[in-house]
Coordinates of C-alpha atoms in Angstrom, one line a residue:
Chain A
X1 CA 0.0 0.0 0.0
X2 CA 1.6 3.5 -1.0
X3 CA 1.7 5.6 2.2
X4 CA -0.5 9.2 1.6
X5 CA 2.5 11.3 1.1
X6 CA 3.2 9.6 -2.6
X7 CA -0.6 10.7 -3.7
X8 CA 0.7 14.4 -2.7
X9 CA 1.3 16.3 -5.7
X10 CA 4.8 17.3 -7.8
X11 CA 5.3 21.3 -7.4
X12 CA 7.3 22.6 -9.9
X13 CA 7.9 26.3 -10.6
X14 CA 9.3 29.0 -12.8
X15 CA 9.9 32.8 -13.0
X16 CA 6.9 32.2 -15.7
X17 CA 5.1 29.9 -18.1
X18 CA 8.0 28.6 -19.9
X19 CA 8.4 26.0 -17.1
X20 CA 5.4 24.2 -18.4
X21 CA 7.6 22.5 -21.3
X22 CA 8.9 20.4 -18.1
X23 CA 5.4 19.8 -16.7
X24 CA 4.2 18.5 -20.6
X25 CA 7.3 16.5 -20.5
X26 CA 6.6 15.0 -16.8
X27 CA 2.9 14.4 -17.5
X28 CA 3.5 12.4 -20.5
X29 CA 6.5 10.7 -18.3
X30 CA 4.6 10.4 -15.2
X31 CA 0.8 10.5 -16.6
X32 CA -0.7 9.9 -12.9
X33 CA 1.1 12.3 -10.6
X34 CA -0.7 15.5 -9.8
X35 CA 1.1 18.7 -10.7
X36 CA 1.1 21.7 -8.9
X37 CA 3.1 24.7 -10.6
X38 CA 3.6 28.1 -9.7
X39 CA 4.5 30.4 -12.2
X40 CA 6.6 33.9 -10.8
X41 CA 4.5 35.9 -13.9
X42 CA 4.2 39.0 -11.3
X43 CA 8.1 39.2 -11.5
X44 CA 9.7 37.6 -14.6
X45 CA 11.9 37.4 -16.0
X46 CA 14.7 36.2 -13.6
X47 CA 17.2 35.8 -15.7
X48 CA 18.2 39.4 -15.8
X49 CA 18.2 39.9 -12.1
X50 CA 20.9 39.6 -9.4
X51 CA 21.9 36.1 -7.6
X52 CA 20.8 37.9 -4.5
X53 CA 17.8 38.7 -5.6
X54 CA 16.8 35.2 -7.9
X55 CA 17.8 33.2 -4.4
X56 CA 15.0 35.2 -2.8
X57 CA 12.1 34.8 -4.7
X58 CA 13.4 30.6 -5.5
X59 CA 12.9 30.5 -1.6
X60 CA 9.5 32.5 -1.7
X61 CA 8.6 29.7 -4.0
X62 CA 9.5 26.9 -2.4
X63 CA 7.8 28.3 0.5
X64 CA 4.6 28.6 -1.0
X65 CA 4.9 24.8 -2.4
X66 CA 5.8 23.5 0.5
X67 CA 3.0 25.2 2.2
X68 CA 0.7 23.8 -0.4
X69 CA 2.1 20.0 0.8
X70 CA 3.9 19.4 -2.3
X71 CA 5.9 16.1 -2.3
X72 CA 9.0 17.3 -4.2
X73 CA 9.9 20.2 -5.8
X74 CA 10.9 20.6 -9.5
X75 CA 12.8 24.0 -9.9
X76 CA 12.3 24.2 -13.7
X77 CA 13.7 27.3 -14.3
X78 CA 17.5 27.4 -15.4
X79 CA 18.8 30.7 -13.7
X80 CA 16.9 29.3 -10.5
X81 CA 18.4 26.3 -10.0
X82 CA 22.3 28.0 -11.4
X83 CA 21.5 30.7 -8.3
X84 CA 19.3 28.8 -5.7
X85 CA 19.2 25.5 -5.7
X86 CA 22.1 24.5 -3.3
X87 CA 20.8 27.0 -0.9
X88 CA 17.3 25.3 -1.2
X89 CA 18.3 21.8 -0.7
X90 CA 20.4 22.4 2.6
X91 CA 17.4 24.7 3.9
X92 CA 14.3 22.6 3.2
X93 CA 13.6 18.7 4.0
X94 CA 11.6 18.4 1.0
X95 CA 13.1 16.7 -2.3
X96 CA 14.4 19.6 -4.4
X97 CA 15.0 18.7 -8.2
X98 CA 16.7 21.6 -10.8
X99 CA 17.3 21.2 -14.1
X100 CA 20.7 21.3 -14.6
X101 CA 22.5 18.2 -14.3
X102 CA 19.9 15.9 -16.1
X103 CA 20.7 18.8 -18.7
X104 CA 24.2 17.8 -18.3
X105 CA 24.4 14.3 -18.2
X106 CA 22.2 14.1 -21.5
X107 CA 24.7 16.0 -23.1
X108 CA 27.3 13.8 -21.9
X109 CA 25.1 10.4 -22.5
X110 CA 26.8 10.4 -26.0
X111 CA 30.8 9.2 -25.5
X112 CA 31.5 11.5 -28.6
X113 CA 31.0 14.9 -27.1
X114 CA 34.0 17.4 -27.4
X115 CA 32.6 20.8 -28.0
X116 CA 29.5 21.8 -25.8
X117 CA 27.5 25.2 -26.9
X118 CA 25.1 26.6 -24.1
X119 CA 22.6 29.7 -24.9
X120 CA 21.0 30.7 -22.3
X121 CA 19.1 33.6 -19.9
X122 CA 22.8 36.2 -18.9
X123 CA 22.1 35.1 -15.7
X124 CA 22.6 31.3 -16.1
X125 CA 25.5 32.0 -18.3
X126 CA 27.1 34.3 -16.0
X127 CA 26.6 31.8 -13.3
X128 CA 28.7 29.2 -14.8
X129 CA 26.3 26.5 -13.0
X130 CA 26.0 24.9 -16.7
X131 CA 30.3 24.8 -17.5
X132 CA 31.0 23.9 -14.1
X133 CA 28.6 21.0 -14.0
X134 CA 30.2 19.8 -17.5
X135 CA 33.4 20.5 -16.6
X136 CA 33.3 18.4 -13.2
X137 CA 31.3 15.2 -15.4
X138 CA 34.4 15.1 -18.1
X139 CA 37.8 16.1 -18.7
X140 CA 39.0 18.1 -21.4
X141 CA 35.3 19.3 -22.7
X142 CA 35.4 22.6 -24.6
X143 CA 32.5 24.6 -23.4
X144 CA 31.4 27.9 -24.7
X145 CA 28.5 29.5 -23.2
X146 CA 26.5 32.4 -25.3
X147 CA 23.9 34.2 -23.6
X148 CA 20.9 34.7 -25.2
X149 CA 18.5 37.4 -23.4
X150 CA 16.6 38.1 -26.7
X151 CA 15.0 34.8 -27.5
X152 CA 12.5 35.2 -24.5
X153 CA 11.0 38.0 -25.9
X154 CA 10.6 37.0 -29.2
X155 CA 9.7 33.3 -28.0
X156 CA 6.7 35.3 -26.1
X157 CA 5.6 37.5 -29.0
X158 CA 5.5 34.5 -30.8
X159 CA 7.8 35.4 -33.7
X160 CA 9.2 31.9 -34.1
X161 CA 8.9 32.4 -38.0
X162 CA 9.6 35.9 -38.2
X163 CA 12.9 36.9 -39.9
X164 CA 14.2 39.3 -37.0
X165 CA 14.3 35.7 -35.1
X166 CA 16.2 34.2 -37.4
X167 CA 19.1 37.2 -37.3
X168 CA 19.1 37.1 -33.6
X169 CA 19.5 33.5 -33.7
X170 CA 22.3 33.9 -36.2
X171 CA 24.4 36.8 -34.1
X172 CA 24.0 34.1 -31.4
X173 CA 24.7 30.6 -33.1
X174 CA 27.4 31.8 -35.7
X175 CA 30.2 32.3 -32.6
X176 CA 29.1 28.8 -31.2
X177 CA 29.5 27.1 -34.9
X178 CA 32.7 29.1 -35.9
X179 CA 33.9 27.0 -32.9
X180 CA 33.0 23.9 -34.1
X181 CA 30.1 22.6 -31.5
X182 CA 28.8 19.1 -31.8
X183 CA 26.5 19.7 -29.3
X184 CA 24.2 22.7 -28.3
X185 CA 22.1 22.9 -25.3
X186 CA 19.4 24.6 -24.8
X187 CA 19.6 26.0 -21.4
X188 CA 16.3 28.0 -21.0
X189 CA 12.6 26.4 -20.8
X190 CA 11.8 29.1 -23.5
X191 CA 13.9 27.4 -25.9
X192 CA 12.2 24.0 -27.3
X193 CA 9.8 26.0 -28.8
X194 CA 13.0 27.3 -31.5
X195 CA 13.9 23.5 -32.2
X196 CA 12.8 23.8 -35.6
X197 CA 14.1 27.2 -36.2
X198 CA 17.6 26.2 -34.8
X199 CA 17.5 22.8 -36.9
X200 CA 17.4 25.0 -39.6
X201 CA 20.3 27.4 -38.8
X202 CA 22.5 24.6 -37.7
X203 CA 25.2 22.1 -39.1
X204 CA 23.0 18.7 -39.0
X205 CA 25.6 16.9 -37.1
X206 CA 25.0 19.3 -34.1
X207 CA 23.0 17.5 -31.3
X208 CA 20.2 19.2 -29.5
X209 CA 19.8 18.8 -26.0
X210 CA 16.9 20.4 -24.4
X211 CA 16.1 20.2 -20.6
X212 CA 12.6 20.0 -20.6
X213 CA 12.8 16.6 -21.6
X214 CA 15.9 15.3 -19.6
X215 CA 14.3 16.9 -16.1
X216 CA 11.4 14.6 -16.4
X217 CA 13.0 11.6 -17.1
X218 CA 15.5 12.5 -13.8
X219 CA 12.5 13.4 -11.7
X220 CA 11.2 10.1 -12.3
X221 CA 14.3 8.0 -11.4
X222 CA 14.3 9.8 -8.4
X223 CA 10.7 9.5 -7.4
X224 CA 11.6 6.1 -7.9
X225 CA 14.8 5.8 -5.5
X226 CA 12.9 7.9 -3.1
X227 CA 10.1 5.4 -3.2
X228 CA 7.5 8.1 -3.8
X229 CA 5.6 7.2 -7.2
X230 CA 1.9 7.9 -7.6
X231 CA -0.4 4.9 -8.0
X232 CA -0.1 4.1 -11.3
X233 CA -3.7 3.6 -11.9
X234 CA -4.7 7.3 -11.8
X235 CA -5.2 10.2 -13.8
X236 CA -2.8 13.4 -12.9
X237 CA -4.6 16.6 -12.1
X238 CA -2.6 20.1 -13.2
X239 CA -3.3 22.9 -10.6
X240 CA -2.2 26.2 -12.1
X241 CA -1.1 29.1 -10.0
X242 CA 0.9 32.5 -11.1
X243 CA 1.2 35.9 -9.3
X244 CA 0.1 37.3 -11.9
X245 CA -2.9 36.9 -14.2
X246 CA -2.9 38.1 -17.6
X247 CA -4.4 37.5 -21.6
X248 CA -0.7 36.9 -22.4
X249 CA 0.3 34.7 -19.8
X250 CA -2.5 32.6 -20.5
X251 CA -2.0 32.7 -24.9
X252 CA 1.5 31.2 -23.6
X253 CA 0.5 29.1 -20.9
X254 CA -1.5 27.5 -24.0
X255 CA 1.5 27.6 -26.6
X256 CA 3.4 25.8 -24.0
X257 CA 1.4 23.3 -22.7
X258 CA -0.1 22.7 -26.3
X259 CA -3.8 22.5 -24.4
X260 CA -6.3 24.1 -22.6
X261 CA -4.6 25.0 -19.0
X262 CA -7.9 25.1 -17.3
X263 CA -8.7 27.4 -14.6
X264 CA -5.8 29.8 -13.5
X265 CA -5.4 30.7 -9.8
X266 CA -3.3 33.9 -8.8
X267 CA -1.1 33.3 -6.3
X268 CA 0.5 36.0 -3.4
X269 CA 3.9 34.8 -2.3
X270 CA 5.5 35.9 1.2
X271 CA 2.3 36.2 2.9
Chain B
X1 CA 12.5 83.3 1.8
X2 CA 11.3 79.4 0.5
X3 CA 9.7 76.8 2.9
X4 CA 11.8 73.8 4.4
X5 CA 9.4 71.8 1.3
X6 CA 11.0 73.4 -1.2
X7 CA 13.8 72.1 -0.4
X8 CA 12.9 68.5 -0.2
X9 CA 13.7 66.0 -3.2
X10 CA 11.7 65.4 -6.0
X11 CA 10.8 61.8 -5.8
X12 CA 11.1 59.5 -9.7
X13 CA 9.8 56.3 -10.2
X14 CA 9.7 54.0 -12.9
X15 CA 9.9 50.1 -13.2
X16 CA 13.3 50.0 -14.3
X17 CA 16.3 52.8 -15.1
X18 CA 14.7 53.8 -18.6
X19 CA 12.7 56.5 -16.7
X20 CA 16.4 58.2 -15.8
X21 CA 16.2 59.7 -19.5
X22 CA 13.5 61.5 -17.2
X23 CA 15.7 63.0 -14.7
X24 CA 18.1 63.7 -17.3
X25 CA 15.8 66.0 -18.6
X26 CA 14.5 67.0 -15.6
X27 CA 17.9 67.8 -14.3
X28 CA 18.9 69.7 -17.5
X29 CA 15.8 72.2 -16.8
X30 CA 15.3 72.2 -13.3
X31 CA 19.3 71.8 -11.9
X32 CA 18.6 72.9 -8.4
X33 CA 16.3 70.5 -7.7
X34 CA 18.1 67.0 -5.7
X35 CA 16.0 64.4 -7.0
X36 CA 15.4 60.8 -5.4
X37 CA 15.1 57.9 -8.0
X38 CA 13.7 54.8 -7.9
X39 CA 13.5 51.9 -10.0
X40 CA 11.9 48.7 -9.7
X41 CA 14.3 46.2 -10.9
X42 CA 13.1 43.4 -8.8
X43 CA 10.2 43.3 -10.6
X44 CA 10.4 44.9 -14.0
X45 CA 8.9 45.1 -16.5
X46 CA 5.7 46.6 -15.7
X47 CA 4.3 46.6 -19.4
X48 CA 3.4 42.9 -20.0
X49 CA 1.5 42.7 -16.6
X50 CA -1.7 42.6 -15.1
X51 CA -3.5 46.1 -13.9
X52 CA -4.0 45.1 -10.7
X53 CA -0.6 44.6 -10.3
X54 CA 1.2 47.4 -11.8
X55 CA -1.4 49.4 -9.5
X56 CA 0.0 46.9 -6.8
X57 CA 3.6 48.0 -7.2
X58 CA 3.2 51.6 -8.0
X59 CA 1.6 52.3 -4.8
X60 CA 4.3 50.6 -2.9
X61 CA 7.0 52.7 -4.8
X62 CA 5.1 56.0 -4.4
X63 CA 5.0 55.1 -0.4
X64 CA 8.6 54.4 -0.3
X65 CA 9.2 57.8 -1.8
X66 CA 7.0 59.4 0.6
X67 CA 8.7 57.8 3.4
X68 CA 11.7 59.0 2.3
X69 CA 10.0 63.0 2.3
X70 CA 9.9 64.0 -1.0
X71 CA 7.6 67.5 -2.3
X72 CA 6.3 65.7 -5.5
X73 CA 6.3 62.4 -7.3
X74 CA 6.7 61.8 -11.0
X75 CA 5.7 58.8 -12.5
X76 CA 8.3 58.6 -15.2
X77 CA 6.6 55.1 -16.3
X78 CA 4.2 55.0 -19.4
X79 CA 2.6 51.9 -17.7
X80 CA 2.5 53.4 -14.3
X81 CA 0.7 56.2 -15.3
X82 CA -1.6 54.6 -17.4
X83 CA -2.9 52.4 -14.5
X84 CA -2.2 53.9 -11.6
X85 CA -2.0 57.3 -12.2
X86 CA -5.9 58.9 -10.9
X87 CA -5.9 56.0 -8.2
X88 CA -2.6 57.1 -7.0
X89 CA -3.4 60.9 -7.0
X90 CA -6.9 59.8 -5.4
X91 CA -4.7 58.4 -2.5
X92 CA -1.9 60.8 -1.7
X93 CA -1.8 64.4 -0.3
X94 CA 2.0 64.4 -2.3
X95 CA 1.4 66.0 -6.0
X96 CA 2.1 63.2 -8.5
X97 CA 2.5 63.6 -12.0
X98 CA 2.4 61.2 -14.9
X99 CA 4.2 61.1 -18.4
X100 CA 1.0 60.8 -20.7
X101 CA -1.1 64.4 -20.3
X102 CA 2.5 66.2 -21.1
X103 CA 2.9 63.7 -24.0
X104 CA -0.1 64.7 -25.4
X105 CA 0.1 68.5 -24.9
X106 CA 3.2 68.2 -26.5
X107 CA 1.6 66.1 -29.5
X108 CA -1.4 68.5 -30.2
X109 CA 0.7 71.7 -29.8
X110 CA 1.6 71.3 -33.6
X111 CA -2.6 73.2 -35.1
X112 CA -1.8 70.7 -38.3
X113 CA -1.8 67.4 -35.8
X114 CA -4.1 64.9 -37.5
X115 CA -3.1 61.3 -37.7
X116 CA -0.8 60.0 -34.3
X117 CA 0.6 56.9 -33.9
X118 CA 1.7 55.6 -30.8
X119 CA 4.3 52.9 -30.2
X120 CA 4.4 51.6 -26.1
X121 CA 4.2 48.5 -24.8
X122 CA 1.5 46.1 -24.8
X123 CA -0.1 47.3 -21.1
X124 CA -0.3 51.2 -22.3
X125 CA -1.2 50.5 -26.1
X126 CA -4.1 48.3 -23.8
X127 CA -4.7 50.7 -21.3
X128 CA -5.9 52.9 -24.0
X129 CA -4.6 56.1 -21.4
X130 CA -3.1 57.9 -24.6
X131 CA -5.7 57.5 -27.0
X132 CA -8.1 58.8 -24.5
X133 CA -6.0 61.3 -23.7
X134 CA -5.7 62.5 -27.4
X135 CA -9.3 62.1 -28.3
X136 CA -11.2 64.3 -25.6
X137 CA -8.2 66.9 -26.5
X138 CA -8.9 66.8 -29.6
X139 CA -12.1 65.8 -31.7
X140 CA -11.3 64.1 -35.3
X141 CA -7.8 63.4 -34.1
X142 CA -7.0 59.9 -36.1
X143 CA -5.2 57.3 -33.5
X144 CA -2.8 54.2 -34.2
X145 CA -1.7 52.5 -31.3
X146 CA 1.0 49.6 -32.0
X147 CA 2.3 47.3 -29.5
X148 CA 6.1 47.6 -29.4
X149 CA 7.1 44.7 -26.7
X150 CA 10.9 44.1 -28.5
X151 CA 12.1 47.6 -28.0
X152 CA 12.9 47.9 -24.4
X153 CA 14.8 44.4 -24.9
X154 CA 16.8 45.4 -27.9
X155 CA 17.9 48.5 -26.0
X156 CA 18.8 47.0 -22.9
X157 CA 21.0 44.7 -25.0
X158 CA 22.1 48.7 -26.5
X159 CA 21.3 46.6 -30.0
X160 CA 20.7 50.0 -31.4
X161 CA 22.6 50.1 -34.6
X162 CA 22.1 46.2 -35.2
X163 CA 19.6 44.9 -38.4
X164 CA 17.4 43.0 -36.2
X165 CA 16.4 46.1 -34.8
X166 CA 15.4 47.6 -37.8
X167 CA 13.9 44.8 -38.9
X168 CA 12.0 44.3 -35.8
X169 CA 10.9 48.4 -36.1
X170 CA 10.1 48.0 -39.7
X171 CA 7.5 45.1 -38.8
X172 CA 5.7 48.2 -36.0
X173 CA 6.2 51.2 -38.2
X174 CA 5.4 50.1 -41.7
X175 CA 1.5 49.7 -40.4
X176 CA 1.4 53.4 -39.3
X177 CA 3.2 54.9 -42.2
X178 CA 0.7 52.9 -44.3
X179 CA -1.8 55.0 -42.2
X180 CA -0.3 58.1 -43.4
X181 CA 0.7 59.6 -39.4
X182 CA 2.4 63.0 -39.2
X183 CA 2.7 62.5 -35.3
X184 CA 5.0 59.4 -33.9
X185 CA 4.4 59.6 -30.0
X186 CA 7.1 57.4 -28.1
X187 CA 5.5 56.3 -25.4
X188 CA 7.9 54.8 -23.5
X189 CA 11.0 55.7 -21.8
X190 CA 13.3 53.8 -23.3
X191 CA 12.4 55.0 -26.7
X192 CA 14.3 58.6 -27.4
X193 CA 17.6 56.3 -27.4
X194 CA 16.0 54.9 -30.8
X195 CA 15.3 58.2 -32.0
X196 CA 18.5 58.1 -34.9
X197 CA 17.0 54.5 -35.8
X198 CA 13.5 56.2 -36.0
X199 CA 14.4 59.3 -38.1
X200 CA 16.0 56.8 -40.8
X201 CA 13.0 54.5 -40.8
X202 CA 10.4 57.5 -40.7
X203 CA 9.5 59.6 -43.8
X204 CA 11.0 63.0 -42.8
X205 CA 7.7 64.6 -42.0
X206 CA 6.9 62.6 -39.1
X207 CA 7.1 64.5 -36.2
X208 CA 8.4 62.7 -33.0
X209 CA 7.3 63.3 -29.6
X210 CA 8.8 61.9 -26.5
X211 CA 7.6 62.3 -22.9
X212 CA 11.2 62.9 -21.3
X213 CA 11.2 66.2 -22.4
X214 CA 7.8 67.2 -22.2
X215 CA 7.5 65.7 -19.2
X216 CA 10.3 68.1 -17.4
X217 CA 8.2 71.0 -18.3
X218 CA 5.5 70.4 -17.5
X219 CA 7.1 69.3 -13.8
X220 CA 8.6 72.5 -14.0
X221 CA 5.0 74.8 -14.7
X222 CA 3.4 72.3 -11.9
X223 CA 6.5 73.2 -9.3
X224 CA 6.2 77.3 -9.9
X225 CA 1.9 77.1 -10.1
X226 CA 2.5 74.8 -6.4
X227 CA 5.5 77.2 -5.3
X228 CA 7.4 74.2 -4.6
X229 CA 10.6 75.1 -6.8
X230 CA 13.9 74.8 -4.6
X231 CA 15.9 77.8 -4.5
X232 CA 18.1 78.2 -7.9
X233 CA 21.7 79.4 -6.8
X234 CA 22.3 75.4 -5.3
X235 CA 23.1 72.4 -7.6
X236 CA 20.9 69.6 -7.3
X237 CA 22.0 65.8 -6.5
X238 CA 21.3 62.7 -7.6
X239 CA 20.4 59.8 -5.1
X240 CA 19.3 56.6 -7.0
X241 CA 17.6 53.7 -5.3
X242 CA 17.2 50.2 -7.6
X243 CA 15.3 47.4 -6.0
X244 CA 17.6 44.9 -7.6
X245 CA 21.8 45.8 -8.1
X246 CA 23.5 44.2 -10.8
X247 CA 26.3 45.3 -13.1
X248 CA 23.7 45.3 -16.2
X249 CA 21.5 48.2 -14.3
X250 CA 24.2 49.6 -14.1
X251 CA 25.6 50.0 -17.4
X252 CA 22.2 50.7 -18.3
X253 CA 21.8 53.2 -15.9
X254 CA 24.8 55.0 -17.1
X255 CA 23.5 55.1 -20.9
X256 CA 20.4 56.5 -20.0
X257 CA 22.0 59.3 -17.6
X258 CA 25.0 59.9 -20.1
X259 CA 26.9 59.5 -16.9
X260 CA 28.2 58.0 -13.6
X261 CA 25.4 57.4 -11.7
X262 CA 27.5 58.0 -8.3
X263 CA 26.5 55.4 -6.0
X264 CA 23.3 53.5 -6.2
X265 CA 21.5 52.2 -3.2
X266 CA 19.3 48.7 -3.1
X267 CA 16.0 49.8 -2.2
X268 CA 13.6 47.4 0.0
X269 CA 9.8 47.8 -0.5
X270 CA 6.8 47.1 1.5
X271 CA 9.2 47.2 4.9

């Protein structure tokens, strides 16, 4: 008999709505476990913000899941977990997952790997979270981070075809190929949606790896270890919540989920 | 002789450090005057949120101004003013000017003004504060407003001179120079950086308007009508409060000032 804690839902957050390519990705994973994700809409983006002040609003967050009596915690958004998410883990008791090294060790799953390309938010970038985690899993990588702070916007206007995206994506990618990447990782939720785009503008012998994808297949493994599955005979319920509601944030909550996100409940943090 | 008031700061708010091409004008016309600037880093931008919560976080930046004792608050935010503006002045003994009615004065001072377009962001194209604004000015007046979300990112990434930019103004400009406008309001602070960019794109007889300027005069006529003007023979200082710190705000913060900020301070809200 599973004890009551493992029908207790998955909370996963994000500065914003781009964290719900890791909830599709853990729902089709891990079709019966609730989700319950919070969505930081009333102060996005993070990725331009100070450490100080990203490790702050991460713990807000947590807090609030926690309070909500959230099994574990993903932290799907990249310039969280680069900033917070060794400070979260030693301060709460609750299972804290971040999306960098399944990120990293999909990279790495392929023996060939030489030349790693990251884009992502400054903030991640500037951390170095992403080419210290590579450079700790393998000797002798060569790593070259580009940050990208453009591609949100445009990913949120929605100008995935639009040919200002492509020449954004070109002053970005052209560094990262001139040096000769075999591998590019997209380091932002925001990014999947580009896939095709970036297929496009790329040599076809440069692998994707997007963390979306990689998170959920971690967080399941280590629901698994921890012994704290869902019954597997159930249907998952998504509970949205963001500090702040908006017709935008609920066009992209919808782009990113690819469905309907059902009703939207605005969250207050810190109270 | 003046009143201990006149001597107080004038208090400067906006969501983020393009409201310091504000003070800059402000400081240009009014140099005795010490001003006290805020900007809410933390949680910028305000233009792709909610109402509710722009109103939210202008009141708590207008009360930590008030706290600190300044003799009148300007809302150098487009957004701000939009939403909060009457509920602010509703609230406050303080006088508290916005960026829009100066705008518009500005706009309709030219007799041959028939056809403006505005370019803002989404939450004061939305608002509709300007077009309101314009039409019970002005009867007949023909209004565009165009969503410009990319701008304030392509600025803060100082892409100025770079073709994305163009491209991306092209795809907001071409639909009002279709419409035939002789009046181009920038309704944003981050837009008179843009205005080389703008006067290459723009058929020559567009006239531009932007609500740095106006907005410093019209301070200036509301300071002498209140008699709140500090006394001319001192020079003014500077004091600028950010709610986040990072070495990006303050690059930033140096463009828009055309130079050193001096020290700036991390400002705490809602304490």
């Amino acid at each position: 008999m599973l004890a009551a804690v493992n029908s207790a839902p998955l909370g996963i957050f994000d500065s914003g709505v781009g964290g719900l390519t890791v909830v599709k990705a853990v729902q089709e994973l891990l079709p019966a476990e609730d989700v319950l994700y919070l969505g930081d809409t009333a102060r996005l983006p993070y990725g331009s913000k100070s450490p100080e002040t990203i490790r702050q609003f991460a713990d807000e967050d947590v807090r609030f899941l926690i309070a909500k009596g959230v099994k574990a915690i993903v932290v799907a958004c990249n310039t969280a977990t680069a900033h917070a998410l060794p400070q979260l883990r030693e301060k709460y008791r609750t299972p804290i997952l971040g999306v960098i090294e399944p990120g990293v060790t999909a990279a790495l799953a392929d023996p060939a790997t030489e030349r790693v390309g990251i884009i992502a938010t400054r903030g991640t970038i500037r951390s170095h979270a992403y080419q210290h985690a590579l450079a700790l899993r393998r000797t002798g990588l060569i790593i070259h981070g580009q940050a990208a702070p453009l591609l949100v916007p445009l990913v949120e206007e929605n100008w995935i075809e639009h040919p200002a995206t492509r020449q954004v994506l070109k002053a970005y990618l052209d560094p990262l190929v001139d040096k000769g990447i075999d591998t590019l990782m997209l380091a932002c939720t925001h990014y999947p949606i580009l896939i095709p785009v970036l297929k496009d503008l790329l040599p076809p012998d440069v692998r994707l790896v997007d963390s979306a994808t990689t998170c959920a297949e971690h967080l399941k493994h280590e629901l698994t270890r921890l012994d704290l599955l869902a019954d597997g005979d159930r249907e998952g319920k998504l509970e949205l919540h963001l500090t702040d509601l908006s017709e935008e944030f609920e066009t992209l909550t919808r782009r990113f989920l690819k469905k309907s996100p059902g009703r939207i409940r605005r969250a207050v943090l810190g109270a």
